[in-house]
XYZ file of C-alpha atoms in Angstrom:
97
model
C 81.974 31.108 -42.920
C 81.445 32.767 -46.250
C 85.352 32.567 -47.082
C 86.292 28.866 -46.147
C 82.986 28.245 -47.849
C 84.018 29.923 -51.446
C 87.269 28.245 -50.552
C 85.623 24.709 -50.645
C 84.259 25.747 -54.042
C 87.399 26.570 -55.576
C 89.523 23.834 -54.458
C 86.975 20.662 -54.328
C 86.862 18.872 -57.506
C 83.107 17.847 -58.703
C 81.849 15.691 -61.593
C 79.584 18.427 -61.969
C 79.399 21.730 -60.897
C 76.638 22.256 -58.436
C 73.421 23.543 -59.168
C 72.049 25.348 -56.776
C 72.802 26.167 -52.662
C 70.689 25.257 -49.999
C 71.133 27.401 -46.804
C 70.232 28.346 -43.229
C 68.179 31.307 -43.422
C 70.936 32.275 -40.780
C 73.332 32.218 -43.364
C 72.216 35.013 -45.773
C 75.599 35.573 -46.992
C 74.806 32.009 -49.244
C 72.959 34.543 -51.096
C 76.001 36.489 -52.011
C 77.840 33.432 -52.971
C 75.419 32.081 -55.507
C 74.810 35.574 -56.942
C 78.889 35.608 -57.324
C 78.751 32.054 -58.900
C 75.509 32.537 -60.772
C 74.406 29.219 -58.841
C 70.918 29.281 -57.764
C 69.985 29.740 -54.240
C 67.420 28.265 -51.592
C 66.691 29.578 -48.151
C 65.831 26.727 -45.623
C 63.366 28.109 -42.193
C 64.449 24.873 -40.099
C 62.184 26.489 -37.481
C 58.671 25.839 -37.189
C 56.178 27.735 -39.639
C 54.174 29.332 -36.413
C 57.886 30.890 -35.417
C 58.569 32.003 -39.286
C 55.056 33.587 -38.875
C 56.052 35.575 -35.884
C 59.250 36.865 -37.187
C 57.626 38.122 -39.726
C 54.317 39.716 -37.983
C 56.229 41.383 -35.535
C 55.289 44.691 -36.447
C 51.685 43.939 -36.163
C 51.868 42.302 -33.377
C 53.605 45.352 -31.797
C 50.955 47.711 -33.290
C 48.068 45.383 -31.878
C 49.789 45.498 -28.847
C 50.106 42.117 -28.499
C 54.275 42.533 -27.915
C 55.781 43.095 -25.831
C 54.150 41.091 -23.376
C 53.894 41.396 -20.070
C 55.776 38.239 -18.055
C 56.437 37.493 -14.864
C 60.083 37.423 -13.266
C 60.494 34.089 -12.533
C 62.342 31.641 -14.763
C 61.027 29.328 -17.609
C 61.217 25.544 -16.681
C 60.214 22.971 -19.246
C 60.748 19.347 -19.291
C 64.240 19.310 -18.638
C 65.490 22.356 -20.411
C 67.678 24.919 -18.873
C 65.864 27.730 -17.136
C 65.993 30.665 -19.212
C 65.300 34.358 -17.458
C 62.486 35.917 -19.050
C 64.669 39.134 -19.920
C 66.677 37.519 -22.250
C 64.138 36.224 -24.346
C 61.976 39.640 -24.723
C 65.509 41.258 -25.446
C 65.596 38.768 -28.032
C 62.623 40.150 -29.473
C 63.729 44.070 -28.746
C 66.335 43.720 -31.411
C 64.343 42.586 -34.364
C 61.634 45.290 -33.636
């Protein structure tokens, strides 16, 4: 998305040049753009603050021993959503550790 997105720069004409970018934390190559452009950049979590908080904990909460946690095999259920195996979820977790 980086490319189209410098492309969009370029070609769209503006009354006044931006000044600054305001991006998914998802999208960290925003970063790269505005350092290119010297336009100021701002991350945006989307996700809750106790999520944020986890993300970036994880290592303690490993060394505690607090993750990974023990769950059992049967599938989440919650008000409608999808049932989600448990595996995929803690593999989530196994590649940001």
């Amino acid at each position: 998305m980086e490319a189209p997105f410098e492309k969009l720069l370029d070609e769209v004409e503006f009354e006044t040049p931006g000044t600054a970018i305001i991006a998914d934390s998802y999208m960290p190559w925003a970063v790269d753009v505005g350092n290119r452009r010297n336009i100021p950049v701002a991350s945006l979590w989307p996700m809750s603050a106790s999520e944020l908080s986890v993300y970036h904990h994880i290592d303690l909460l490993v060394k505690n021993g607090h993750f990974p946690v023990e769950l059992p095999a049967s599938r989440l259920h919650s008000h409608g959503i999808y049932k989600i195996q448990m595996h995929i979820i803690t593999n989530f977790f196994d590649c940001i550790t």
